């Protein structure tokens, strides 16, 4: 059986193929050259834009601050670690936000860049101190020198029990002076404190101080005088309700004559009256 005869490629076919390969290589070369040129131009343009005076942060006046309450705009601007002048595009907002939340008085921070006009937008959420926390000086705990220890030295606390040094706002040029004072609170009391503060905040009776130095007797300083509650318990809200109902006592008993109100049993409140004492110097001979 004879195989079909296959003719070898002639000289013209080979030359044509060489031309096609050469053309393809040339096109590929031009594509690579254009791609390289485009990337270089983009990189050059980015550098030019980043270093252009138009996109520079030159001063704190280009930092816009929102949502602050106690801290002023100038306070927050001074906390943003931007070396002036600084390219807007080279600034990393998340780094600036982290530096702000490193301060005890700032709970959260969001930093954004704005191109037109070039500036930084900073939105912060401050801690909200609701009470001054004083330590139990009768039973002081060992502390490390120059290191603030929660509840072992004077500080501030928020409604959730987060403790911060007393000067957390003062060192930033702000004033935080809550009307409530609590003495002897411990870190283990935080969960109970969350409920205590919530109930006190909505009680119509004004509470100005809490003495928690003794775990077996929580003492409130109220507009009616000192109130002894015994150990903190689930009856705390009932005790405050009973205290509210005792406000009518002002018409019958002089608050200055009340030693303290005992509300360990909110259903059977007891009022301890100061014993009258005579002054021997004023007695007749």
XYZ file of N, CA and C in Angstrom:
855
model
N 0.857 -1.190 0.000
C 0.000 0.000 0.000
C 0.886 1.230 0.000
N 0.609 2.137 -0.885
C 1.428 3.337 -1.036
C 0.852 4.464 -0.194
N 1.737 5.189 0.574
C 1.311 6.346 1.366
C 1.201 7.560 0.481
N 0.272 8.461 0.808
C 0.143 9.680 -0.015
C 1.391 10.520 0.081
N 1.751 11.089 -0.955
C 2.971 11.888 -1.021
C 2.732 13.268 -0.400
N 3.580 13.620 0.627
C 3.488 14.941 1.285
C 4.655 15.778 0.813
N 4.308 16.895 0.248
C 5.368 17.748 -0.285
C 6.009 18.563 0.827
N 7.275 18.773 0.846
C 7.996 19.584 1.837
C 7.675 21.057 1.614
N 7.641 21.859 2.719
C 7.339 23.281 2.566
C 8.358 23.954 1.683
N 7.869 24.764 0.857
C 8.787 25.441 -0.046
C 9.378 26.680 0.613
N 10.263 27.319 -0.083
C 11.005 28.470 0.449
C 10.091 29.648 0.741
N 9.069 29.838 -0.080
C 8.155 30.966 0.137
C 7.350 30.798 1.419
N 6.896 29.549 1.674
C 6.125 29.302 2.902
C 6.974 29.569 4.141
N 8.204 29.139 4.120
C 9.092 29.366 5.275
C 9.348 30.851 5.496
N 9.535 31.565 4.466
C 9.782 32.997 4.585
C 8.554 33.720 5.147
N 7.359 33.249 4.704
C 6.108 33.858 5.189
C 5.924 33.620 6.687
N 6.254 32.410 7.101
C 6.123 32.086 8.526
C 7.107 32.899 9.368
N 8.314 33.074 8.857
C 9.283 33.865 9.591
C 8.816 35.309 9.755
N 8.180 35.829 8.706
C 7.665 37.192 8.778
C 6.541 37.316 9.811
N 5.670 36.282 9.865
C 4.570 36.315 10.843
C 5.107 36.281 12.275
N 6.080 35.404 12.533
C 6.671 35.319 13.865
C 7.361 36.622 14.244
N 8.044 37.209 13.270
C 8.733 38.471 13.526
C 7.727 39.570 13.852
N 6.592 39.580 13.148
C 5.555 40.595 13.396
C 4.941 40.403 14.785
N 4.724 39.138 15.167
C 4.154 38.865 16.488
C 5.107 39.304 17.601
N 6.408 39.028 17.387
C 7.378 39.439 18.395
C 7.428 40.965 18.521
N 7.312 41.641 17.394
C 7.345 43.099 17.409
C 6.134 43.659 18.150
N 4.950 43.070 17.889
C 3.730 43.523 18.579
C 3.841 43.289 20.083
N 4.374 42.126 20.439
C 4.544 41.799 21.855
C 5.517 42.779 22.517
N 6.580 43.114 21.792
C 7.565 44.070 22.325
C 6.927 45.436 22.567
N 6.132 45.901 21.578
C 5.487 47.204 21.723
C 4.493 47.204 22.888
N 3.772 46.082 23.053
C 2.812 46.000 24.164
C 3.536 46.093 25.506
N 4.628 45.359 25.630
C 5.397 45.397 26.869
C 5.979 46.785 27.111
N 6.442 47.415 26.027
C 7.019 48.757 26.170
C 5.958 49.758 26.612
N 4.747 49.666 26.005
C 3.674 50.582 26.384
C 3.222 50.333 27.826
N 3.175 49.057 28.225
C 2.761 48.725 29.587
C 3.767 49.289 30.605
N 5.043 49.113 30.266
C 6.084 49.633 31.160
C 6.027 51.150 31.238
N 5.825 51.779 30.054
C 5.740 53.230 30.018
C 4.535 53.744 30.809
N 3.389 53.035 30.667
C 2.181 53.453 31.376
C 2.354 53.324 32.889
N 2.964 52.214 33.315
C 3.175 52.016 34.751
C 4.148 53.048 35.308
N 5.161 53.349 34.550
C 6.126 54.359 34.986
C 5.471 55.731 35.087
N 4.628 56.040 34.091
C 3.932 57.330 34.101
C 2.971 57.410 35.291
N 2.291 56.282 35.572
C 1.359 56.264 36.703
C 2.109 56.462 38.020
N 3.232 55.763 38.157
C 4.025 55.899 39.385
C 4.558 57.319 39.523
N 5.032 57.875 38.414
C 5.558 59.236 38.432
C 4.450 60.229 38.792
N 3.284 60.016 38.183
C 2.159 60.905 38.448
C 1.699 60.824 39.896
N 1.697 59.604 40.454
C 1.294 59.434 41.855
C 2.242 60.174 42.779
N 3.539 60.047 42.497
C 4.536 60.735 43.314
C 4.360 62.246 43.196
N 4.119 62.727 41.993
C 3.947 64.165 41.782
C 2.713 64.682 42.511
N 1.628 63.878 42.434
C 0.396 64.303 43.113
C 0.597 64.293 44.621
N 1.259 63.220 45.098
C 1.453 63.092 46.545
C 2.314 64.213 47.094
N 3.256 64.678 46.319
C 4.170 65.725 46.792
C 3.753 67.112 46.340
N 2.640 67.177 45.640
C 2.171 68.472 45.164
C 1.710 69.331 46.333
N 2.023 70.612 46.335
C 1.583 71.509 47.419
C 0.067 71.535 47.580
N -0.652 71.185 46.522
C -2.114 71.215 46.583
C -2.634 70.199 47.589
N -1.942 69.064 47.762
C -2.422 67.958 48.604
C -1.662 67.861 49.924
N -1.148 68.951 50.407
C -0.402 68.934 51.657
C -1.287 69.357 52.833
N -1.101 68.700 53.972
C -1.684 69.151 55.243
C -0.614 70.006 55.903
N -0.871 71.299 55.948
C 0.151 72.245 56.404
C 0.021 72.624 57.875
N -1.202 72.480 58.433
C -1.402 72.899 59.818
C -2.609 72.177 60.406
N -2.773 72.340 61.723
C -3.903 71.707 62.417
C -5.238 72.281 61.959
N -5.220 73.439 61.323
C -6.457 74.031 60.842
C -7.111 73.180 59.761
N -6.352 72.264 59.168
C -6.903 71.374 58.141
C -7.380 70.052 58.730
N -7.486 69.995 60.063
C -8.033 68.812 60.736
C -9.394 69.189 61.302
N -10.421 68.595 60.752
C -11.796 68.874 61.187
C -12.207 67.829 62.220
N -12.683 68.280 63.379
C -13.034 67.389 64.489
C -14.539 67.432 64.719
N -15.140 66.258 64.882
C -16.581 66.164 65.096
C -16.883 65.249 66.282
N -18.038 65.486 66.890
C -18.632 64.588 67.890
C -18.013 64.702 69.278
N -17.056 65.616 69.481
C -16.461 65.741 70.813
C -17.405 66.514 71.732
N -17.326 66.221 73.040
C -18.167 66.901 74.028
C -17.316 67.669 75.037
N -16.443 66.959 75.732
C -15.603 67.588 76.748
C -14.335 68.173 76.143
N -13.751 67.447 75.213
C -12.529 67.921 74.572
C -12.874 68.948 73.497
N -12.096 70.003 73.418
C -12.318 71.003 72.379
C -11.687 70.537 71.068
N -12.030 71.225 69.990
C -11.445 70.891 68.693
C -9.927 71.053 68.736
N -9.463 72.092 69.420
C -8.019 72.312 69.536
C -7.347 71.194 70.325
N -8.036 70.689 71.372
C -7.504 69.568 72.155
C -7.216 68.376 71.268
N -8.214 68.022 70.433
C -8.096 66.831 69.595
C -7.080 67.055 68.482
N -7.086 68.228 67.881
C -6.120 68.528 66.824
C -4.690 68.341 67.316
N -4.449 68.743 68.566
C -3.102 68.621 69.125
C -2.702 67.164 69.353
N -3.697 66.267 69.431
C -3.407 64.850 69.681
C -3.104 64.077 68.403
N -3.451 64.647 67.253
C -3.249 63.935 65.981
C -1.773 64.051 65.588
N -1.043 62.932 65.536
C 0.409 62.978 65.283
C 0.755 63.144 63.801
N 0.556 64.343 63.282
C 0.883 64.638 61.882
C 2.040 65.630 61.848
N 3.186 65.266 61.274
C 4.284 66.234 61.123
C 3.982 67.159 59.948
N 3.910 68.438 60.202
C 3.555 69.402 59.149
C 4.824 69.926 58.464
N 4.766 70.171 57.136
C 3.691 69.761 56.224
C 3.780 68.267 55.909
N 2.637 67.687 55.571
C 2.579 66.250 55.302
C 1.649 66.006 54.123
N 2.083 65.127 53.231
C 1.243 64.783 52.086
C -0.021 64.072 52.551
N -1.147 64.533 52.076
C -2.426 63.938 52.454
C -2.496 62.467 52.068
N -1.957 62.136 50.879
C -2.061 60.762 50.389
C -1.111 59.806 51.101
N -0.119 60.337 51.774
C 0.814 59.471 52.490
C 0.380 59.222 53.933
N -0.661 59.918 54.368
C -1.158 59.745 55.738
C -1.989 58.464 55.820
N -1.774 57.686 56.868
C -2.530 56.450 57.090
C -3.582 56.698 58.174
N -4.855 56.831 57.787
C -5.907 57.165 58.759
C -5.998 56.184 59.927
N -5.804 54.878 59.654
C -5.955 53.910 60.738
C -4.871 54.084 61.799
N -3.686 54.517 61.379
C -2.601 54.750 62.342
C -2.953 55.932 63.243
N -3.496 56.987 62.650
C -3.890 58.151 63.437
C -5.024 57.804 64.399
N -5.985 57.000 63.936
C -7.105 56.606 64.796
C -6.614 55.804 65.998
N -5.675 54.899 65.763
C -5.134 54.091 66.858
C -4.396 54.953 67.874
N -3.715 55.974 67.393
C -2.991 56.851 68.320
C -3.958 57.650 69.191
N -5.134 57.976 68.655
C -6.125 58.714 69.440
C -6.763 57.832 70.510
N -7.108 56.603 70.155
C -7.751 55.711 71.124
C -6.772 55.216 72.186
N -5.491 55.505 72.017
C -4.521 55.148 73.057
C -4.702 56.019 74.295
N -5.409 57.145 74.163
C -5.679 58.014 75.302
C -6.889 57.474 76.069
N -6.784 57.453 77.396
C -7.818 56.843 78.238
C -9.176 57.515 78.082
N -9.195 58.789 77.730
C -10.462 59.519 77.649
C -11.183 59.337 76.315
N -10.544 58.694 75.333
C -11.153 58.521 74.011
C -11.480 57.050 73.793
N -12.736 56.769 73.581
C -13.186 55.387 73.413
C -13.015 54.887 71.979
N -13.323 55.749 71.017
C -13.237 55.325 69.615
C -12.905 56.540 68.751
N -12.272 56.280 67.613
C -11.905 57.370 66.700
C -11.929 56.858 65.272
N -12.409 57.700 64.374
C -12.420 57.401 62.938
C -11.780 58.588 62.227
N -10.789 58.308 61.373
C -10.085 59.366 60.634
C -10.268 59.111 59.140
N -10.656 60.152 58.408
C -10.852 60.049 56.958
C -10.094 61.177 56.265
N -9.653 60.884 55.032
C -9.009 61.908 54.202
C -10.034 62.516 53.255
N -9.946 63.800 53.056
C -10.801 64.492 52.108
C -9.914 65.270 51.158
N -10.109 65.046 49.837
C -9.215 65.634 48.839
C -9.562 67.073 48.502
N -10.856 67.371 48.425
C -11.256 68.714 47.999
C -12.216 69.298 49.041
N -11.796 70.312 49.774
C -10.410 70.769 49.913
C -9.623 69.755 50.740
N -8.310 69.748 50.614
C -7.513 68.748 51.324
C -7.573 68.953 52.839
N -8.034 67.933 53.543
C -8.091 68.011 55.006
C -8.337 66.615 55.578
N -8.211 66.507 56.883
C -8.505 65.279 57.602
C -9.786 65.485 58.402
N -10.658 64.501 58.363
C -11.874 64.539 59.162
C -11.731 63.524 60.292
N -11.845 63.997 61.526
C -11.682 63.149 62.705
C -12.987 63.132 63.492
N -13.492 61.949 63.735
C -14.696 61.794 64.552
C -14.333 60.929 65.752
N -14.560 61.458 66.949
C -14.186 60.719 68.144
C -15.411 60.447 69.020
N -15.300 59.393 69.799
C -16.285 59.086 70.834
C -15.541 59.101 72.164
N -15.892 60.031 73.023
C -15.213 60.151 74.307
C -15.795 59.183 75.328
N -14.985 58.837 76.303
C -15.519 58.169 77.476
C -16.410 59.169 78.204
N -17.449 58.673 78.858
C -18.373 59.549 79.567
C -18.274 59.283 81.065
N -17.394 59.989 81.778
C -17.254 59.739 83.215
C -18.509 60.177 83.966
N -19.063 59.279 84.776
C -20.289 59.594 85.512
C -20.037 59.693 87.012
N -18.857 59.270 87.465
C -18.572 59.325 88.896
C -17.071 59.443 89.135
N -16.742 60.069 90.262
C -15.360 60.099 90.746
C -15.180 58.878 91.646
N -14.193 58.074 91.373
C -13.943 56.863 92.151
C -12.754 57.085 93.078
N -13.009 56.993 94.375
C -11.952 57.160 95.366
C -11.621 55.812 95.993
N -10.357 55.543 96.277
C -9.986 54.248 96.847
C -10.328 54.160 98.326
N -10.295 52.956 98.835
C -10.504 52.721 100.264
C -9.180 52.971 100.986
N -9.042 54.135 101.594
C -7.780 54.472 102.262
C -7.604 53.720 103.572
N -8.698 53.139 104.076
C -8.590 52.367 105.312
C -7.863 51.046 105.065
N -8.007 50.523 103.868
C -7.352 49.275 103.503
C -6.649 49.449 102.155
N -5.621 50.268 102.115
C -4.935 50.510 100.833
C -4.253 49.256 100.325
N -4.256 49.100 98.999
C -3.604 47.969 98.360
C -2.220 48.385 97.878
N -1.363 47.391 97.712
C -0.022 47.663 97.206
C -0.105 48.100 95.747
N 0.568 49.170 95.418
C 0.557 49.668 94.044
C 1.985 49.809 93.541
N 2.106 49.845 92.227
C 3.403 50.043 91.594
C 3.634 51.535 91.413
N 4.761 52.067 91.888
C 5.016 53.518 91.763
C 4.904 54.004 90.320
N 4.257 55.165 90.167
C 4.117 55.833 88.858
C 3.290 55.025 87.853
N 2.563 54.027 88.333
C 1.702 53.256 87.429
C 0.277 53.277 87.969
N -0.670 53.926 87.264
C -2.049 54.001 87.748
C -2.678 52.608 87.846
N -3.245 52.308 89.002
C -3.915 51.032 89.199
C -5.407 51.281 89.371
N -6.257 50.642 88.563
C -7.698 50.859 88.675
C -8.207 50.648 90.094
N -8.974 51.629 90.576
C -9.650 51.603 91.874
C -8.684 51.614 93.066
N -7.402 51.750 92.826
C -6.437 51.820 93.914
C -5.891 53.233 94.101
N -6.356 54.143 93.270
C -6.028 55.558 93.415
C -7.192 56.351 92.821
N -7.300 57.649 93.124
C -8.430 58.427 92.611
C -8.530 58.355 91.086
N -9.748 58.162 90.611
C -9.962 58.065 89.168
C -11.378 58.447 88.788
N -11.723 58.173 87.539
C -13.059 58.404 87.012
C -13.589 57.097 86.469
N -14.904 56.903 86.540
C -15.515 55.708 85.944
C -16.723 56.119 85.116
N -17.000 55.308 84.093
C -18.193 55.555 83.292
C -19.305 54.610 83.743
N -20.427 54.654 83.027
C -21.589 53.870 83.434
C -21.339 52.363 83.351
N -20.361 51.957 82.560
C -20.048 50.536 82.430
C -18.981 50.086 83.426
N -18.449 51.021 84.203
C -17.426 50.672 85.187
C -16.012 50.768 84.668
N -15.846 51.344 83.479
C -14.492 51.527 82.952
C -13.793 52.591 83.780
N -12.631 52.246 84.327
C -11.867 53.151 85.189
C -10.796 53.859 84.373
N -10.597 55.134 84.671
C -9.531 55.906 84.019
C -8.900 56.833 85.055
N -7.633 57.189 84.895
C -6.979 58.080 85.857
C -7.731 59.400 86.020
N -7.610 59.981 87.207
C -8.356 61.200 87.534
C -8.042 62.337 86.570
N -6.810 62.390 86.049
C -6.411 63.503 85.177
C -6.538 63.161 83.692
N -7.317 62.133 83.356
C -7.420 61.703 81.949
C -7.894 62.822 81.030
N -8.800 63.658 81.509
C -9.291 64.766 80.700
C -8.490 66.035 80.974
N -8.072 66.219 82.224
C -7.347 67.441 82.577
C -6.040 67.550 81.811
N -5.352 66.425 81.600
C -4.085 66.491 80.886
C -4.274 66.802 79.409
N -5.517 66.723 78.930
C -5.811 67.079 77.542
C -6.497 68.440 77.452
N -6.523 69.154 78.572
C -7.076 70.503 78.557
C -8.567 70.567 78.738
N -9.185 69.501 79.255
C -10.633 69.488 79.456
C -10.938 69.256 80.935
N -12.182 69.536 81.323
C -12.605 69.374 82.714
C -13.697 68.311 82.773
N -13.484 67.312 83.634
C -14.492 66.281 83.876
C -14.709 66.206 85.379
N -15.851 66.683 85.836
C -16.134 66.730 87.273
C -17.541 66.205 87.524
N -17.724 64.883 87.482
C -19.060 64.310 87.691
C -19.597 64.635 89.084
N -20.913 64.762 89.218
C -21.504 65.116 90.510
C -21.567 63.952 91.500
N -21.331 62.745 91.039
C -21.429 61.564 91.900
C -20.041 61.114 92.325
N -19.924 60.703 93.601
C -18.646 60.223 94.125
C -18.852 58.855 94.753
N -17.953 57.918 94.449
C -18.043 56.580 95.008
C -16.716 56.223 95.651
N -16.783 55.697 96.861
C -15.577 55.380 97.623
C -15.517 53.883 97.912
N -14.361 53.285 97.665
C -14.146 51.889 98.024
C -14.609 50.871 96.998
N -14.918 51.307 95.789
C -15.311 50.351 94.752
C -14.108 49.516 94.335
N -14.374 48.245 94.019
C -13.320 47.324 93.586
C -13.610 46.847 92.166
N -12.601 46.297 91.544
C -12.784 45.798 90.173
C -13.851 44.711 90.126
N -13.992 43.943 91.198
C -14.993 42.878 91.248
C -16.419 43.414 91.350
N -16.569 44.728 91.593
C -17.896 45.328 91.740
C -18.449 45.888 90.433
N -17.711 45.740 89.354
C -18.098 46.408 88.103
C -19.478 45.968 87.631
N -19.760 44.663 87.657
C -21.064 44.188 87.192
C -22.189 44.772 88.030
N -22.017 44.784 89.357
C -23.034 45.356 90.232
C -23.162 46.862 89.986
N -22.038 47.539 89.762
C -22.059 48.976 89.521
C -22.910 49.333 88.303
N -22.868 48.532 87.258
C -23.638 48.822 86.063
C -25.131 48.931 86.380
N -25.615 48.041 87.249
C -27.020 48.098 87.658
C -27.257 49.243 88.628
N -26.345 49.420 89.581
C -26.490 50.483 90.578
C -26.596 51.846 89.909
N -25.695 52.126 88.980
C -25.725 53.443 88.348
C -26.988 53.627 87.512
N -27.400 52.584 86.822
C -28.614 52.688 85.995
C -29.822 53.043 86.863
N -29.921 52.408 88.050
C -31.054 52.677 88.938
C -30.956 54.071 89.553
N -29.746 54.481 89.936
C -29.562 55.803 90.527
C -29.866 56.901 89.516
N -29.463 56.688 88.270
C -29.652 57.711 87.240
C -31.129 57.994 86.976
N -31.975 56.980 87.145
C -33.399 57.205 86.870
C -34.235 57.396 88.135
N -33.582 57.393 89.299
C -34.302 57.602 90.548
C -34.592 59.088 90.734
N -35.785 59.455 91.217
C -36.081 60.868 91.470
C -35.363 61.409 92.699
N -34.798 60.530 93.530
C -34.061 60.958 94.716
C -32.620 61.264 94.318
N -32.124 62.422 94.681
C -30.764 62.817 94.334
C -29.759 62.069 95.210
N -28.837 61.348 94.545
C -27.766 60.622 95.221
C -26.451 61.282 94.836
N -25.690 61.724 95.835
C -24.441 62.429 95.542
C -23.195 61.613 95.864
N -23.336 60.580 96.700
C -22.156 59.798 97.079
C -22.552 58.366 97.433
N -21.617 57.456 97.194
C -21.792 56.046 97.536
C -20.560 55.602 98.318
N -20.801 55.004 99.483
C -19.708 54.461 100.299
C -19.782 52.940 100.196
N -18.782 52.360 99.501
C -18.775 50.913 99.256
C -17.557 50.267 99.934
N -17.036 50.955 100.964
C -15.848 50.434 101.621
C -16.123 49.129 102.350
N -17.354 48.974 102.812
C -17.746 47.725 103.474
C -18.694 46.959 102.571
N -18.327 45.747 102.236
C -19.171 44.959 101.338
C -20.478 44.534 102.005
N -20.526 44.606 103.356
C -21.752 44.199 104.054
C -22.703 45.364 104.292
N -22.325 46.567 103.852
C -23.214 47.706 104.050
C -22.919 48.795 103.029
N -23.738 48.859 101.992
C -23.631 49.897 100.966
C -24.358 51.133 101.488
N -23.652 52.260 101.551
C -24.223 53.484 102.119
C -24.343 54.544 101.032
N -25.539 55.095 100.898
C -25.788 56.170 99.938
C -25.920 57.490 100.687
N -25.389 58.551 100.098
C -25.624 59.888 100.626
C -26.672 60.540 99.737
N -27.864 60.757 100.284
C -28.984 61.252 99.495
C -29.450 62.604 100.011
N -30.439 63.159 99.343
C -31.003 64.434 99.783
C -31.718 64.288 101.119
N -32.017 63.039 101.528
C -32.656 62.779 102.810
C -31.649 62.418 103.892
N -30.372 62.371 103.510
C -29.338 61.989 104.458
C -28.713 60.655 104.081
N -27.965 60.071 105.025
C -27.299 58.794 104.775
C -28.321 57.659 104.756
N -28.117 56.723 103.848
C -29.027 55.586 103.705
C -28.202 54.307 103.750
N -28.487 53.441 104.718
C -27.788 52.174 104.858
C -28.620 51.080 104.180
N -28.003 50.389 103.229
C -28.728 49.371 102.454
C -28.322 47.946 102.797
N -27.279 47.768 103.602
C -26.763 46.418 103.815
C -25.981 45.985 102.589
N -25.673 44.707 102.447
C -24.928 44.253 101.263
C -25.747 44.464 99.998
N -25.057 44.792 98.909
C -25.777 44.985 97.642
C -26.502 43.699 97.263
N -27.755 43.845 96.817
C -28.566 42.673 96.461
C -29.505 43.025 95.321
N -30.269 42.042 94.925
C -31.236 42.234 93.843
C -32.382 43.151 94.253
N -32.454 43.502 95.553
C -33.523 44.378 96.043
C -33.140 45.862 95.952
N -32.034 46.160 95.291
C -31.560 47.545 95.248
C -32.606 48.492 94.667
N -33.260 48.099 93.591
C -34.268 48.977 92.984
C -35.447 49.187 93.934
N -35.822 48.154 94.708
C -36.899 48.302 95.681
C -36.486 49.251 96.799
N -35.224 49.196 97.181
C -34.731 50.094 98.226
C -34.781 51.544 97.782
N -34.425 51.795 96.531
C -34.509 53.166 96.011
C -35.959 53.629 95.919
N -36.860 52.731 95.553
C -38.278 53.078 95.489
C -38.804 53.426 96.876
N -38.389 52.649 97.878
C -38.803 52.943 99.253
C -38.232 54.281 99.706
N -37.010 54.589 99.302
C -36.404 55.874 99.657
C -37.180 57.028 99.043
N -37.626 56.857 97.832
C -38.430 57.893 97.173
C -39.722 58.134 97.948
N -40.313 57.080 98.456
C -41.564 57.221 99.206
C -41.349 57.890 100.560
N -40.107 57.909 101.044
C -39.804 58.542 102.321
C -39.555 60.041 102.207
N -39.590 60.578 101.012
C -39.306 62.006 100.857
C -40.336 62.882 101.564
N -41.516 62.341 101.808
C -42.543 63.096 102.514
C -42.218 63.282 103.996
N -41.178 62.564 104.470
C -40.773 62.695 105.861
C -40.253 64.084 106.183
N -39.809 64.817 105.169
C -39.276 66.156 105.404
C -40.320 67.047 106.072
N -41.615 66.734 105.876
C -42.678 67.529 106.492
C -42.852 67.185 107.967
N -42.329 66.021 108.381
C -42.537 65.553 109.758
C -41.248 65.510 110.568
N -40.145 65.250 109.898
C -38.876 65.106 110.598
C -37.844 66.019 109.957
N -37.126 66.734 110.784
C -36.046 67.592 110.295
C -34.895 66.711 109.809
N -34.516 66.799 108.522
C -33.435 65.938 108.012
C -32.148 66.053 108.820
N -31.919 67.207 109.463
C -30.707 67.382 110.253
C -30.728 66.527 111.517
N -31.922 66.063 111.914
C -32.037 65.222 113.098
C -31.942 63.731 112.769
N -31.874 63.400 111.488
C -31.814 61.997 111.063
C -30.362 61.541 111.021
N -30.035 60.535 111.824
C -28.679 59.972 111.798
C -28.472 59.209 110.504
N -29.384 58.306 110.184
C -29.372 57.587 108.911
C -30.690 56.852 108.747
N -30.946 56.464 107.519
C -32.138 55.675 107.186
C -31.683 54.254 106.903
N -32.311 53.300 107.575
C -31.972 51.891 107.390
C -32.987 51.275 106.435
N -32.516 50.894 105.250
C -33.399 50.307 104.236
C -32.961 48.889 103.861
N -32.363 48.195 104.809
C -31.982 46.812 104.507
C -33.212 45.997 104.135
N -34.328 46.289 104.802
C -35.616 45.698 104.430
C -36.463 46.818 103.861
N -36.578 46.927 102.537
C -37.310 48.067 101.948
C -38.784 48.112 102.342
N -39.319 46.982 102.825
C -40.724 46.963 103.234
C -40.900 47.462 104.669
N -39.796 47.566 105.400
C -39.873 48.038 106.781
C -38.722 48.993 107.068
N -38.742 50.183 106.492
C -37.644 51.147 106.700
C -37.584 51.632 108.137
N -36.356 51.873 108.600
C -36.138 52.381 109.945
C -35.388 53.708 109.853
N -35.777 54.638 110.693
C -35.126 55.947 110.716
C -34.453 56.124 112.061
N -33.153 56.264 112.049
C -32.389 56.470 113.276
C -32.253 57.972 113.510
N -32.731 58.423 114.682
C -32.710 59.836 115.020
C -31.512 60.135 115.910
N -30.868 61.260 115.651
C -29.747 61.675 116.486
C -30.227 61.954 117.906
N -29.457 61.483 118.871
C -29.805 61.726 120.267
C -29.405 63.145 120.656
N -30.317 63.861 121.297
C -30.032 65.224 121.723
C -29.027 65.192 122.881
N -28.057 66.072 122.823
C -27.064 66.164 123.891
C -27.080 67.569 124.452
N -26.943 67.644 125.721
C -26.961 68.968 126.347
C -25.544 69.501 126.441
N -25.420 70.776 126.347
C -24.111 71.449 126.411
C -23.897 71.917 127.854
N -22.943 71.308 128.572
C -22.767 71.688 129.980
C -22.422 73.157 130.170
N -21.818 73.755 129.167
C -21.458 75.168 129.300
C -22.678 76.066 129.285
N -23.758 75.556 128.676
C -24.957 76.391 128.587
C -25.947 76.091 129.706
N -25.658 75.089 130.556
C -26.564 74.729 131.626
C -26.495 75.764 132.748
N -27.608 76.020 133.413
C -27.599 76.984 134.505
C -26.780 76.467 135.677
N -26.199 77.319 136.498
C -25.405 76.870 137.635
C -26.272 76.192 138.673
